[in-house]
């Protein structure tokens, strides 16, 4: 059985950037829809971004569109989330996810087969 291991979270100043990584082991991401969710304290989990496997279409929540970029490196079996122009509203635990069905529901991975363990992103001066 496979798993997703996240890295790259941490403390960043407003306006700064971080790149999150999500490395798959035990399975290949090539034919999975991959994406990112986040959850802030006291708030519901929300979809941030998703990338389909069938046509590599990408989707973003309107709150992050233009600032975040999702990508995958099949050779490294890894998904990335480049986050630029970070603001305090981006402060949350970020989770990657993968769905072997291969399609996205807008910015949501529809029914994840695998979840990352979560990585904290803190945006503060």
mmCIF file of C-alpha atoms in Angstrom, residues 75 89 91:
data_model
loop_
_atom_site.group_PDB
_atom_site.id
_atom_site.type_symbol
_atom_site.label_atom_id
_atom_site.label_comp_id
_atom_site.label_asym_id
_atom_site.label_seq_id
_atom_site.Cartn_x
_atom_site.Cartn_y
_atom_site.Cartn_z
ATOM 1 C CA UNK A 75 10.074 11.212 -12.619
ATOM 2 C CA UNK A 89 -5.483 33.987 5.413
ATOM 3 C CA UNK A 91 -2.277 30.163 7.442
#
